[in-house]
């Protein structure tokens, strides 16, 4: 998708164009066409009397003429002039007296005047069209403006159902209610069910958000309207807003139905962001907000939208009564991938050796669209090889091709890396479970999320916190160090995977010493103010801190001490749990995601075994 910025078009362009046109008319055309100067009749007569006029041609209302060439001027021709013709019986006599040539009589200057306007305008438009076309390459170019490019796709009968979506069971579960409602809106409202107005599907591209929205329509048997956010934002201000209005009007007529807006972020970026105020996008967004507030979901219209960047959306869109229900559509785990592969292989003959489970294991981090692609590629390869069933070789090659195509965007880990990531993440989780007061572990995953995070452990604070005690901060540092220490214990060698953790741990330790006065050695001094926002700094860099070098050294020492203490603590905790590590890592590698509860169960089993033996 192109950046909507490039499609921006505002009324200012038209103003600039007109203004440029006028300048051309005034300054350029006279030279281009030697436009005659207009002189009053009296001046003309004076010029004749002084013998300055070379020739004239007399029309019924105007007189065109040419002055005698100025001997000092470089041009051979004299200046052209026009003047009005007044009733002057002496005119011919005067002209003859001063030997002015009288040539033909031109009746009309219409054509010449017309040309003097048409040619610059033509030129101007040619340049303009050229520029716009270059800008608009790949999106139909200038000539498609006006024609509605943003087609509102309407499917009356959606053939897709929940059976066509796999590996996103949680999202499906959350959407069941919407289907119930669309099927029988009256019953639903009578029972006092609260109907969501807007549902935002959040997840990386290709995880099946569009497919899910469509499946909801299919399951409920209602029409499905869809449009892409990037198509809303048009060249001309106001077009997008009109389209939004149009969309809602159409949808209301067909209610109950679903409206689906893909790429909501293209349209719903926070207002006032970026160097230019995007008038068009803002108007479109405002119109969407107005429509959302204006419709009553009891009418049976449900709005769904998809985005992979919820953080850049305008907060107004997420407010209660708008897109207030969020459904996460995440990358599938191994089981999910297997289900998706099976689904897409429904109509593909598979050979006896085509083990999809192995393929699912090979494709951690890939999304539904990639997996569909793999099956497709494999089928094509089999056809090319003249086989009548897809074998393992084709599947494997297809995986390689698809992954090679994604390589830069997505990391797919090899087995060694996976094992390391598993132990690293378990390190975090085991520390969190072992120390009292740490946040509960929700889940541990080794499915890569983009380039930065190869795996992750999600900890949920048990309650919202505004204050944190010293020991809570220390616990946080301990959990962060857990990954690194685990790698040390298991592999006796560390990797680059802990960089982010170490940075965070250091930051916390620094804040403890410098801001919160949590170091006994340095006492209750705060050495750092809250950072001011950039625009309040008056361009001056922040003062490096008003403390002596000696203090700086002491701060460093204290930060070190805090980290070292936690490091020792974490080492003690993890060293005693090597057995658990092995067992949990095996499960994690197999399932790719385990919950905190599952990990606790493994720990319990393992310790029970140890007490027996
Ligand atoms: P998104 O809207 O999240 O970018 P799409 O819904 O457009 O993803 O998915 C593109 C295609 O990939 C779908 O048409 C489908 O063939 C396949 N696909 C993606 N996710 C799934 C899934 N969970 N189950 C089955 N097929 C999927
Ligand atoms: Zn880590």
Coordinates of C-alpha atoms and ligand atoms in Angstrom, one line a residue:
X1 CA 0.0 0.0 0.0
X2 CA 1.2 3.5 -0.7
X3 CA 1.4 6.1 1.8
X4 CA -1.8 8.0 1.7
X5 CA 0.3 11.2 2.0
X6 CA 1.0 10.9 -1.6
X7 CA -2.6 10.8 -2.5
X8 CA -3.3 13.9 -0.6
X9 CA -4.8 16.6 -2.6
X10 CA -6.2 19.8 -1.4
X11 CA -7.9 22.9 -2.6
X12 CA -4.6 24.7 -2.2
X13 CA -3.2 23.1 -5.3
X14 CA -6.0 24.6 -7.3
X15 CA -5.3 28.0 -5.9
X16 CA -1.7 27.8 -6.7
X17 CA -2.5 26.6 -10.2
X18 CA -4.8 29.6 -10.9
X19 CA -2.3 32.0 -9.5
X20 CA 0.5 30.5 -11.7
X21 CA -1.8 30.8 -14.7
X22 CA -2.4 34.5 -14.1
X23 CA 1.3 35.1 -13.8
X24 CA 1.9 33.4 -17.1
X25 CA -0.9 35.5 -18.7
X26 CA 0.6 38.7 -17.4
X27 CA 4.3 38.2 -17.9
X28 CA 5.0 35.4 -20.3
X29 CA 2.4 35.6 -23.0
X30 CA 3.2 39.2 -24.3
X31 CA 6.7 38.0 -25.1
X32 CA 5.6 34.7 -26.5
X33 CA 3.2 36.2 -29.0
X34 CA 4.4 39.8 -29.2
X35 CA 1.2 40.8 -27.8
X36 CA 0.4 44.4 -29.0
X37 CA 0.3 47.1 -26.4
X38 CA -2.9 48.9 -26.0
X39 CA -2.6 52.6 -26.4
X40 CA -5.2 55.4 -26.2
X41 CA -6.4 56.9 -29.5
X42 CA -4.9 60.3 -28.6
X43 CA -1.5 58.7 -28.1
X44 CA -1.9 57.0 -31.5
X45 CA -2.7 60.3 -33.2
X46 CA 0.3 61.9 -31.6
X47 CA 2.5 59.1 -32.7
X48 CA 1.2 59.5 -36.3
X49 CA 1.8 63.2 -36.1
X50 CA 5.4 62.6 -35.0
X51 CA 5.9 60.2 -37.8
X52 CA 6.6 57.2 -35.5
X53 CA 4.0 54.9 -37.1
X54 CA 5.1 52.5 -39.8
X55 CA 1.9 50.8 -40.8
X56 CA -1.7 50.2 -39.7
X57 CA -4.6 48.0 -40.5
X58 CA -8.0 49.4 -39.7
X59 CA -10.9 47.3 -38.5
X60 CA -14.4 48.3 -37.7
X61 CA -13.7 48.8 -34.0
X62 CA -10.0 48.5 -33.6
X63 CA -6.9 49.7 -35.3
X64 CA -3.8 47.5 -35.3
X65 CA -0.5 48.9 -36.1
X66 CA 3.2 48.8 -35.9
X67 CA 5.6 51.6 -34.9
X68 CA 8.7 52.4 -36.9
X69 CA 11.7 50.5 -35.7
X70 CA 13.7 52.3 -33.1
X71 CA 17.1 52.7 -34.8
X72 CA 18.9 52.2 -31.5
X73 CA 17.0 49.0 -30.6
X74 CA 18.4 45.7 -31.6
X75 CA 15.1 44.4 -33.1
X76 CA 14.4 45.2 -36.7
X77 CA 10.7 45.2 -36.2
X78 CA 8.8 48.0 -34.5
X79 CA 6.5 47.5 -31.6
X80 CA 3.0 46.4 -32.3
X81 CA 0.1 48.3 -30.9
X82 CA -3.7 48.3 -30.8
X83 CA -6.0 51.2 -30.3
X84 CA -9.7 51.7 -30.5
X85 CA -11.1 53.2 -33.6
X86 CA -13.1 56.3 -33.0
X87 CA -15.1 58.3 -35.5
X88 CA -12.4 60.4 -36.9
X89 CA -12.9 61.7 -40.4
X90 CA -9.3 63.1 -40.5
X91 CA -7.7 59.7 -39.8
X92 CA -7.0 58.6 -43.4
X93 CA -5.7 62.1 -44.3
X94 CA -3.4 62.2 -41.4
X95 CA -2.1 58.7 -42.1
X96 CA -1.4 59.6 -45.7
X97 CA 0.2 62.9 -44.7
X98 CA 2.7 61.0 -42.6
X99 CA 3.3 58.2 -45.1
X100 CA 1.9 55.5 -42.9
X101 CA 1.2 52.3 -44.9
X102 CA -2.3 51.1 -44.7
X103 CA -2.4 47.4 -45.1
X104 CA -5.4 45.0 -45.0
X105 CA -8.3 45.3 -42.6
X106 CA -8.4 42.7 -39.9
X107 CA -11.8 42.1 -38.5
X108 CA -11.3 39.9 -35.5
X109 CA -8.7 39.3 -32.9
X110 CA -10.8 36.6 -31.4
X111 CA -8.7 33.7 -32.5
X112 CA -5.4 35.3 -31.4
X113 CA -6.8 36.2 -28.0
X114 CA -8.2 32.8 -27.6
X115 CA -4.9 31.2 -28.5
X116 CA -3.0 33.4 -26.1
X117 CA -5.2 31.9 -23.3
X118 CA -5.6 28.4 -24.5
X119 CA -1.9 27.7 -25.1
X120 CA -0.6 28.6 -21.7
X121 CA -3.5 26.8 -20.0
X122 CA -2.8 23.8 -22.2
X123 CA 0.8 23.8 -21.3
X124 CA 0.1 24.2 -17.7
X125 CA -2.3 21.3 -17.6
X126 CA 0.2 19.2 -19.5
X127 CA 2.8 19.7 -16.8
X128 CA 0.3 19.3 -14.1
X129 CA -1.0 16.0 -15.5
X130 CA 2.5 14.8 -15.9
X131 CA 3.4 15.5 -12.3
X132 CA 0.2 14.0 -11.0
X133 CA 0.6 10.9 -13.0
X134 CA 4.1 10.4 -11.7
X135 CA 2.7 10.9 -8.2
X136 CA -0.1 8.5 -8.8
X137 CA 1.8 5.7 -10.4
X138 CA 0.6 2.3 -9.3
X139 CA -2.7 3.6 -8.1
X140 CA -4.4 4.3 -11.4
X141 CA -3.0 7.7 -11.9
X142 CA -4.7 11.0 -12.2
X143 CA -7.4 10.1 -14.6
X144 CA -9.1 7.8 -12.1
X145 CA -9.9 10.6 -9.7
X146 CA -13.6 11.1 -9.6
X147 CA -14.3 7.6 -10.7
X148 CA -14.9 5.8 -7.4
X149 CA -11.8 3.8 -6.8
X150 CA -12.8 2.8 -3.4
X151 CA -15.3 0.3 -4.3
X152 CA -17.6 -0.7 -1.6
X153 CA -17.6 -4.4 -1.9
X154 CA -20.9 -5.9 -1.0
X155 CA -21.5 -9.6 -0.7
X156 CA -25.0 -10.5 -0.3
X157 CA -24.4 -14.1 0.5
X158 CA -21.1 -14.8 2.1
X159 CA -19.9 -18.3 1.4
X160 CA -17.2 -18.3 4.0
X161 CA -18.0 -19.7 7.5
X162 CA -16.1 -20.4 10.7
X163 CA -15.0 -23.7 9.2
X164 CA -12.9 -21.9 6.8
X165 CA -10.9 -20.2 9.5
X166 CA -8.5 -22.2 11.6
X167 CA -6.1 -21.7 14.4
X168 CA -7.7 -18.6 15.9
X169 CA -10.1 -20.3 18.3
X170 CA -10.1 -17.6 20.9
X171 CA -11.0 -14.9 18.5
X172 CA -13.8 -17.1 17.1
X173 CA -15.1 -17.6 20.6
X174 CA -15.3 -13.9 21.1
X175 CA -17.1 -13.3 17.9
X176 CA -19.8 -16.0 18.5
X177 CA -21.9 -13.4 20.4
X178 CA -21.9 -11.1 17.5
X179 CA -23.2 -13.8 15.3
X180 CA -26.0 -14.6 17.7
X181 CA -26.9 -10.9 17.7
X182 CA -26.9 -10.6 14.0
X183 CA -29.1 -13.6 13.6
X184 CA -31.8 -12.4 16.0
X185 CA -31.3 -8.8 17.0
X186 CA -34.7 -8.6 18.7
X187 CA -34.2 -11.5 20.9
X188 CA -30.8 -10.3 21.9
X189 CA -31.9 -6.9 23.0
X190 CA -34.9 -8.2 24.8
X191 CA -32.7 -10.3 27.0
X192 CA -30.6 -7.2 27.8
X193 CA -27.5 -8.3 26.0
X194 CA -25.1 -5.4 25.4
X195 CA -24.3 -5.3 21.7
X196 CA -20.9 -4.1 20.7
X197 CA -20.9 -1.3 18.1
X198 CA -17.4 -1.6 16.8
X199 CA -15.1 -4.5 17.0
X200 CA -11.4 -4.0 16.2
X201 CA -9.5 -7.1 15.1
X202 CA -5.9 -6.6 16.0
X203 CA -3.1 -8.7 14.7
X204 CA -0.2 -9.0 12.2
X205 CA -1.0 -9.0 8.4
X206 CA -2.1 -12.3 7.0
X207 CA -3.5 -13.8 10.3
X208 CA -7.0 -14.0 8.8
X209 CA -8.7 -10.8 10.1
X210 CA -10.5 -10.2 6.9
X211 CA -11.4 -13.8 6.7
X212 CA -12.8 -13.8 10.2
X213 CA -14.9 -10.8 9.6
X214 CA -16.3 -12.3 6.5
X215 CA -16.9 -15.6 8.3
X216 CA -19.0 -13.8 10.9
X217 CA -21.2 -12.4 8.2
X218 CA -21.3 -15.9 6.6
X219 CA -22.3 -17.6 9.8
X220 CA -24.9 -15.0 10.6
X221 CA -26.2 -15.0 7.0
X222 CA -26.0 -11.3 6.6
X223 CA -24.5 -9.1 3.8
X224 CA -20.9 -8.1 4.2
X225 CA -19.7 -4.6 3.2
X226 CA -16.0 -4.1 3.0
X227 CA -13.7 -1.2 2.1
X228 CA -10.1 -0.5 2.8
X229 CA -9.0 2.4 4.9
X230 CA -6.3 3.4 2.5
X231 CA -8.9 3.7 -0.3
X232 CA -10.9 6.2 1.7
X233 CA -8.3 8.7 1.7
X234 CA -8.6 10.4 -1.7
X235 CA -6.9 13.1 -3.6
X236 CA -9.7 15.6 -3.1
X237 CA -10.8 16.8 0.3
X238 CA -14.3 15.7 1.0
X239 CA -14.4 12.6 -1.2
X240 CA -13.5 10.3 1.6
X241 CA -16.1 11.7 3.9
X242 CA -18.7 11.4 1.3
X243 CA -17.8 7.8 0.8
X244 CA -18.1 7.1 4.5
X245 CA -21.6 8.6 4.5
X246 CA -22.4 6.6 1.4
X247 CA -21.2 3.4 3.0
X248 CA -23.3 3.8 6.1
X249 CA -26.3 4.7 4.1
X250 CA -26.0 1.6 2.0
X251 CA -25.4 -0.5 5.0
X252 CA -28.4 0.7 6.9
X253 CA -30.6 -0.2 4.0
X254 CA -29.4 -3.8 4.1
X255 CA -29.3 -4.2 7.9
X256 CA -28.7 -6.5 9.6
X257 CA -25.2 -6.5 8.1
X258 CA -21.5 -6.1 8.7
X259 CA -19.3 -3.2 7.6
X260 CA -15.7 -4.1 7.5
X261 CA -12.9 -1.5 7.3
X262 CA -9.6 -3.0 6.5
X263 CA -6.4 -1.1 7.3
X264 CA -8.1 1.2 9.7
X265 CA -4.8 2.7 10.6
X266 CA -4.5 4.3 7.1
X267 CA -7.5 6.3 7.9
X268 CA -7.5 6.5 11.6
X269 CA -4.0 7.7 12.4
X270 CA -4.0 10.1 15.3
X271 CA -5.1 13.5 14.1
X272 CA -2.5 16.2 13.9
X273 CA 0.3 13.8 13.5
X274 CA 3.0 14.3 11.0
X275 CA 4.4 17.4 9.4
X276 CA 1.4 18.2 7.3
X277 CA -2.1 18.4 8.5
X278 CA -3.9 15.9 6.4
X279 CA -7.1 17.6 5.9
X280 CA -8.6 14.9 3.8
X281 CA -7.8 12.1 6.2
X282 CA -9.1 14.2 9.2
X283 CA -12.3 14.9 7.5
X284 CA -12.8 11.3 6.6
X285 CA -12.0 10.2 10.1
X286 CA -14.3 12.8 11.6
X287 CA -17.1 11.6 9.3
X288 CA -16.5 8.1 10.5
X289 CA -16.7 9.1 14.1
X290 CA -19.9 11.0 13.4
X291 CA -21.5 8.0 11.7
X292 CA -20.4 5.7 14.4
X293 CA -22.0 7.9 17.0
X294 CA -25.1 8.3 15.0
X295 CA -26.0 4.7 14.4
X296 CA -27.7 2.5 16.8
X297 CA -26.4 -1.1 16.8
X298 CA -29.9 -2.3 17.6
X299 CA -30.6 -1.4 14.0
X300 CA -28.4 -4.4 13.2
X301 CA -25.4 -2.8 11.7
X302 CA -22.1 -4.0 13.2
X303 CA -18.9 -2.3 12.4
X304 CA -15.7 -4.3 12.2
X305 CA -12.2 -3.1 11.4
X306 CA -8.7 -4.6 11.2
X307 CA -5.4 -3.1 12.0
X308 CA -1.9 -4.3 12.8
X309 CA -0.9 -1.0 14.5
X310 CA -3.5 -0.2 17.1
X311 CA -1.1 2.1 18.9
X312 CA -1.1 4.7 16.1
X313 CA -4.9 4.9 16.0
X314 CA -6.6 8.1 17.0
X315 CA -7.7 7.6 20.6
X316 CA -11.1 8.9 19.7
X317 CA -11.7 5.8 17.6
X318 CA -11.1 3.5 20.6
X319 CA -13.4 5.4 23.0
X320 CA -16.4 3.7 24.5
X321 CA -19.2 3.5 22.0
X322 CA -16.8 3.2 19.1
X323 CA -14.3 0.5 18.5
X324 CA -14.3 -0.4 22.2
X325 CA -14.2 -4.2 21.7
X326 CA -10.8 -5.5 20.7
X327 CA -10.2 -9.0 19.5
X328 CA -6.6 -10.2 19.2
X329 CA -5.8 -12.3 16.1
X330 CA -2.3 -13.4 16.8
X331 CA 0.2 -15.6 15.0
X332 CA -0.9 -19.2 15.2
X333 CA 0.9 -21.7 17.5
X334 CA 1.9 -25.1 16.2
X335 CA -1.5 -26.6 16.7
X336 CA -3.1 -23.7 14.9
X337 CA -0.7 -23.9 12.0
X338 CA -1.4 -27.6 11.6
X339 CA -5.1 -26.8 11.5
X340 CA -4.6 -24.1 8.9
X341 CA -2.4 -26.3 6.8
X342 CA -5.0 -29.1 6.9
X343 CA -7.7 -26.7 6.0
X344 CA -5.9 -25.4 2.9
X345 CA -4.9 -28.9 2.0
X346 CA -8.6 -30.0 1.9
X347 CA -8.7 -30.1 -1.8
X348 CA -5.1 -31.0 -2.5
X349 CA -4.2 -34.7 -2.9
X350 CA -1.5 -35.4 -0.4
X351 CA 1.0 -38.3 -0.7
X352 CA 1.5 -40.8 2.1
X353 CA 4.7 -39.1 3.2
X354 CA 3.3 -35.6 3.3
X355 CA 3.3 -35.1 7.0
X356 CA 1.7 -31.7 7.7
X357 CA 2.6 -32.0 11.4
X358 CA 6.3 -31.7 10.5
X359 CA 5.6 -28.7 8.3
X360 CA 3.7 -27.1 11.1
X361 CA 6.7 -27.6 13.3
X362 CA 9.0 -26.0 10.8
X363 CA 7.0 -22.8 10.4
X364 CA 7.0 -21.1 13.7
X365 CA 6.2 -17.4 13.3
X366 CA 4.4 -17.8 9.9
X367 CA 0.8 -16.6 9.6
X368 CA -2.3 -18.1 7.9
X369 CA -1.6 -16.4 4.6
X370 CA 1.9 -17.8 4.5
X371 CA 0.7 -21.3 5.2
X372 CA -2.0 -21.1 2.5
X373 CA 0.8 -20.0 0.2
X374 CA 2.9 -23.0 1.2
X375 CA 0.2 -25.4 0.3
X376 CA -0.4 -23.6 -3.0
X377 CA 3.3 -23.6 -3.9
X378 CA 3.6 -27.3 -3.1
X379 CA 0.7 -28.1 -5.3
X380 CA 2.1 -26.2 -8.1
X381 CA 5.5 -27.9 -7.7
X382 CA 3.9 -31.3 -7.7
X383 CA 2.0 -30.4 -11.0
X384 CA 5.3 -29.2 -12.5
X385 CA 6.9 -32.4 -11.6
X386 CA 4.2 -34.5 -13.1
X387 CA 3.1 -36.1 -9.8
X388 CA -0.4 -36.8 -8.9
X389 CA 0.0 -36.1 -5.2
X390 CA 1.9 -33.6 -3.1
X391 CA 4.8 -35.3 -1.4
X392 CA 7.0 -34.2 1.5
X393 CA 9.7 -33.0 -0.8
X394 CA 7.3 -30.5 -2.4
X395 CA 6.0 -29.3 0.9
X396 CA 9.5 -28.8 2.2
X397 CA 10.6 -26.9 -0.9
X398 CA 7.5 -24.7 -0.7
X399 CA 8.3 -23.9 3.0
X400 CA 11.8 -22.9 2.0
X401 CA 10.6 -20.7 -0.8
X402 CA 8.0 -18.9 1.3
X403 CA 10.4 -18.4 4.1
X404 CA 13.1 -17.1 1.8
X405 CA 10.5 -14.6 0.5
X406 CA 9.8 -13.5 4.1
X407 CA 13.3 -13.7 5.4
X408 CA 13.8 -10.1 6.0
X409 CA 10.5 -9.4 7.5
X410 CA 10.3 -12.4 9.7
X411 CA 12.7 -14.5 11.5
X412 CA 12.1 -18.2 11.4
X413 CA 14.3 -19.8 14.0
X414 CA 16.3 -23.0 13.5
X415 CA 16.2 -25.8 16.0
X416 CA 19.2 -24.6 18.0
X417 CA 18.0 -21.1 18.3
X418 CA 14.5 -22.3 19.3
X419 CA 16.0 -24.4 22.1
X420 CA 18.0 -21.5 23.3
X421 CA 15.0 -19.2 23.2
X422 CA 12.9 -21.7 25.1
X423 CA 15.4 -21.9 27.9
X424 CA 15.8 -18.2 28.0
X425 CA 12.1 -17.6 28.3
X426 CA 11.7 -20.3 30.8
X427 CA 14.5 -18.6 32.8
X428 CA 12.3 -15.5 33.0
X429 CA 9.2 -17.5 33.9
X430 CA 10.8 -19.7 36.5
X431 CA 12.3 -16.7 38.3
X432 CA 8.9 -15.0 38.3
X433 CA 7.3 -18.1 39.7
X434 CA 9.9 -18.7 42.4
X435 CA 10.1 -15.3 44.0
X436 CA 7.2 -14.2 46.1
X437 CA 5.6 -11.0 45.0
X438 CA 6.5 -11.1 41.3
X439 CA 3.8 -10.6 38.8
X440 CA 2.0 -13.7 37.7
X441 CA 3.2 -15.5 34.6
X442 CA 0.5 -15.6 32.0
X443 CA 2.1 -17.3 29.1
X444 CA 5.5 -18.2 27.7
X445 CA 5.9 -18.3 23.9
X446 CA 8.7 -19.1 21.5
X447 CA 6.8 -17.9 18.5
X448 CA 8.9 -15.1 17.1
X449 CA 7.2 -11.7 17.0
X450 CA 8.9 -9.8 14.2
X451 CA 12.7 -9.3 14.3
X452 CA 13.1 -7.9 17.8
X453 CA 11.4 -10.5 20.0
X454 CA 12.3 -14.1 19.4
X455 CA 10.1 -15.3 22.2
X456 CA 8.3 -13.7 25.0
X457 CA 7.0 -14.2 28.5
X458 CA 3.9 -12.3 29.4
X459 CA 3.6 -11.3 33.0
X460 CA 0.4 -9.8 34.2
X461 CA 0.4 -7.5 37.2
X462 CA -2.2 -8.8 39.5
X463 CA -3.5 -5.3 40.0
X464 CA -2.9 -1.8 38.7
X465 CA 0.1 -0.3 40.3
X466 CA 1.1 3.3 40.8
X467 CA 3.6 2.8 43.6
X468 CA 6.3 0.3 43.6
X469 CA 8.4 -0.7 46.5
X470 CA 12.1 -1.3 46.5
X471 CA 11.7 -5.1 46.7
X472 CA 9.2 -5.1 43.8
X473 CA 11.7 -3.2 41.6
X474 CA 14.4 -5.7 42.6
X475 CA 12.1 -8.5 41.7
X476 CA 11.6 -7.0 38.3
X477 CA 15.3 -6.9 37.8
X478 CA 15.6 -10.5 38.9
X479 CA 13.0 -11.6 36.3
X480 CA 14.7 -9.7 33.6
X481 CA 18.0 -11.3 34.4
X482 CA 16.4 -14.8 34.5
X483 CA 16.8 -15.3 30.7
X484 CA 20.4 -14.5 30.7
X485 CA 21.2 -16.7 33.7
X486 CA 19.3 -19.6 32.3
X487 CA 21.4 -19.5 29.1
X488 CA 24.5 -19.5 31.3
X489 CA 23.4 -22.4 33.3
X490 CA 22.2 -24.6 30.4
X491 CA 24.7 -23.7 27.7
X492 CA 27.7 -22.4 29.7
X493 CA 27.8 -19.7 27.1
X494 CA 25.7 -16.6 26.6
X495 CA 24.2 -15.1 23.5
X496 CA 23.1 -11.8 22.2
X497 CA 19.4 -12.6 23.0
X498 CA 19.5 -10.9 26.4
X499 CA 20.4 -7.4 25.2
X500 CA 17.0 -5.9 25.6
X501 CA 16.6 -7.5 29.1
X502 CA 19.9 -6.2 30.3
X503 CA 19.1 -2.7 29.1
X504 CA 15.8 -2.7 30.9
X505 CA 17.3 -4.1 34.1
X506 CA 20.0 -1.4 34.0
X507 CA 17.5 1.3 33.6
X508 CA 15.5 0.1 36.6
X509 CA 18.6 -0.1 38.7
X510 CA 19.7 3.4 37.7
X511 CA 16.4 4.9 38.5
X512 CA 16.4 3.2 41.9
X513 CA 19.7 4.9 42.7
X514 CA 19.4 8.2 40.9
X515 CA 15.7 9.0 41.3
X516 CA 14.1 7.1 44.1
X517 CA 16.8 7.4 46.7
X518 CA 16.8 3.6 47.2
X519 CA 20.5 3.3 47.7
X520 CA 21.6 3.5 51.3
X521 CA 25.1 4.5 50.3
X522 CA 23.9 7.6 48.4
X523 CA 21.1 8.4 50.7
X524 CA 17.9 10.2 50.1
X525 CA 19.1 12.3 47.2
X526 CA 17.5 12.4 43.8
X527 CA 20.0 13.2 41.1
X528 CA 17.7 13.3 38.2
X529 CA 14.6 15.2 37.3
X530 CA 11.9 13.9 35.2
X531 CA 12.9 14.4 31.7
X532 CA 11.2 17.4 30.0
X533 CA 9.5 16.9 26.7
X534 CA 11.8 17.9 23.8
X535 CA 9.8 21.0 22.9
X536 CA 10.2 22.4 26.4
X537 CA 13.9 22.2 26.4
X538 CA 14.5 25.4 24.4
X539 CA 16.9 23.6 22.2
X540 CA 19.3 23.2 25.1
X541 CA 20.5 19.7 25.9
X542 CA 19.6 18.6 29.3
X543 CA 22.2 19.4 32.0
X544 CA 24.3 16.2 32.5
X545 CA 23.4 16.2 36.2
X546 CA 24.6 18.5 38.9
X547 CA 26.7 16.1 40.9
X548 CA 30.4 15.6 41.3
X549 CA 32.5 13.0 39.5
X550 CA 32.9 11.2 42.7
X551 CA 29.2 10.9 43.1
X552 CA 28.9 9.7 39.5
X553 CA 31.4 6.9 40.3
X554 CA 29.4 6.0 43.4
X555 CA 26.2 5.9 41.4
X556 CA 27.9 3.5 39.0
X557 CA 29.0 1.3 41.8
X558 CA 25.6 1.2 43.4
X559 CA 23.9 0.3 40.1
X560 CA 26.5 -2.5 39.7
X561 CA 25.8 -3.7 43.2
X562 CA 22.1 -3.9 42.7
X563 CA 22.4 -5.8 39.5
X564 CA 25.1 -8.2 41.0
X565 CA 23.0 -8.9 44.0
X566 CA 20.0 -9.8 41.9
X567 CA 22.2 -11.8 39.6
X568 CA 23.4 -13.9 42.5
X569 CA 19.9 -14.4 43.7
X570 CA 18.6 -15.5 40.3
X571 CA 21.6 -17.9 39.9
X572 CA 20.6 -19.6 43.2
X573 CA 17.0 -19.9 42.2
X574 CA 17.7 -21.3 38.8
X575 CA 20.5 -23.6 39.7
X576 CA 18.3 -25.6 41.9
X577 CA 15.7 -26.1 39.2
X578 CA 17.7 -27.7 36.4
X579 CA 15.4 -30.7 36.4
X580 CA 12.4 -28.5 35.8
X581 CA 14.2 -26.7 33.1
X582 CA 14.7 -29.8 31.1
X583 CA 11.1 -31.0 31.4
X584 CA 9.5 -27.6 30.8
X585 CA 11.8 -26.9 27.8
X586 CA 10.7 -30.1 26.2
X587 CA 7.1 -29.2 26.6
X588 CA 7.6 -25.6 25.4
X589 CA 9.5 -26.7 22.3
X590 CA 6.7 -29.1 21.4
X591 CA 3.8 -26.7 22.0
X592 CA 5.5 -23.3 21.5
X593 CA 3.2 -21.7 24.0
X594 CA 2.6 -22.8 27.5
X595 CA 0.6 -21.0 30.2
X596 CA 1.8 -20.1 33.6
X597 CA -0.5 -22.7 35.1
X598 CA 1.0 -25.4 32.9
X599 CA 4.4 -24.5 34.0
X600 CA 3.4 -24.6 37.6
X601 CA 2.0 -28.1 37.1
X602 CA 5.4 -29.2 35.6
X603 CA 7.2 -27.7 38.6
X604 CA 4.9 -29.4 41.1
X605 CA 5.3 -32.8 39.4
X606 CA 9.1 -32.5 39.3
X607 CA 9.4 -31.5 42.9
X608 CA 7.1 -34.3 44.0
X609 CA 9.4 -36.7 42.2
X610 CA 12.4 -35.3 43.9
X611 CA 11.0 -35.6 47.4
X612 CA 10.2 -39.3 46.7
X613 CA 13.6 -40.2 45.4
Ligands
LIG1 P1 -5.5 -10.2 7.2 O1 -6.8 -9.6 6.9 O2 -5.3 -10.6 8.7 O3 -4.3 -9.6 6.6 P2 -6.5 -12.2 5.5 O4 -7.8 -12.5 6.1 O5 -6.6 -11.3 4.3 O6 -5.5 -11.7 6.5 O7 -5.9 -13.6 5.1 C1 -5.4 -13.8 3.8 C2 -5.6 -15.3 3.4 O8 -4.8 -16.1 4.2 C3 -7.0 -15.8 3.6 O9 -7.8 -15.5 2.6 C4 -6.8 -17.3 3.9 O10 -6.7 -17.9 2.6 C5 -5.5 -17.3 4.5 N1 -5.6 -17.3 6.0 C6 -5.1 -16.4 6.8 N2 -5.4 -16.8 8.1 C7 -6.1 -17.9 8.1 C8 -6.7 -18.7 9.1 N3 -6.6 -18.4 10.4 N4 -7.3 -19.9 8.6 C9 -7.4 -20.1 7.3 N5 -6.9 -19.4 6.4 C10 -6.2 -18.3 6.7
LIG2 ZN1 14.6 -12.2 27.7

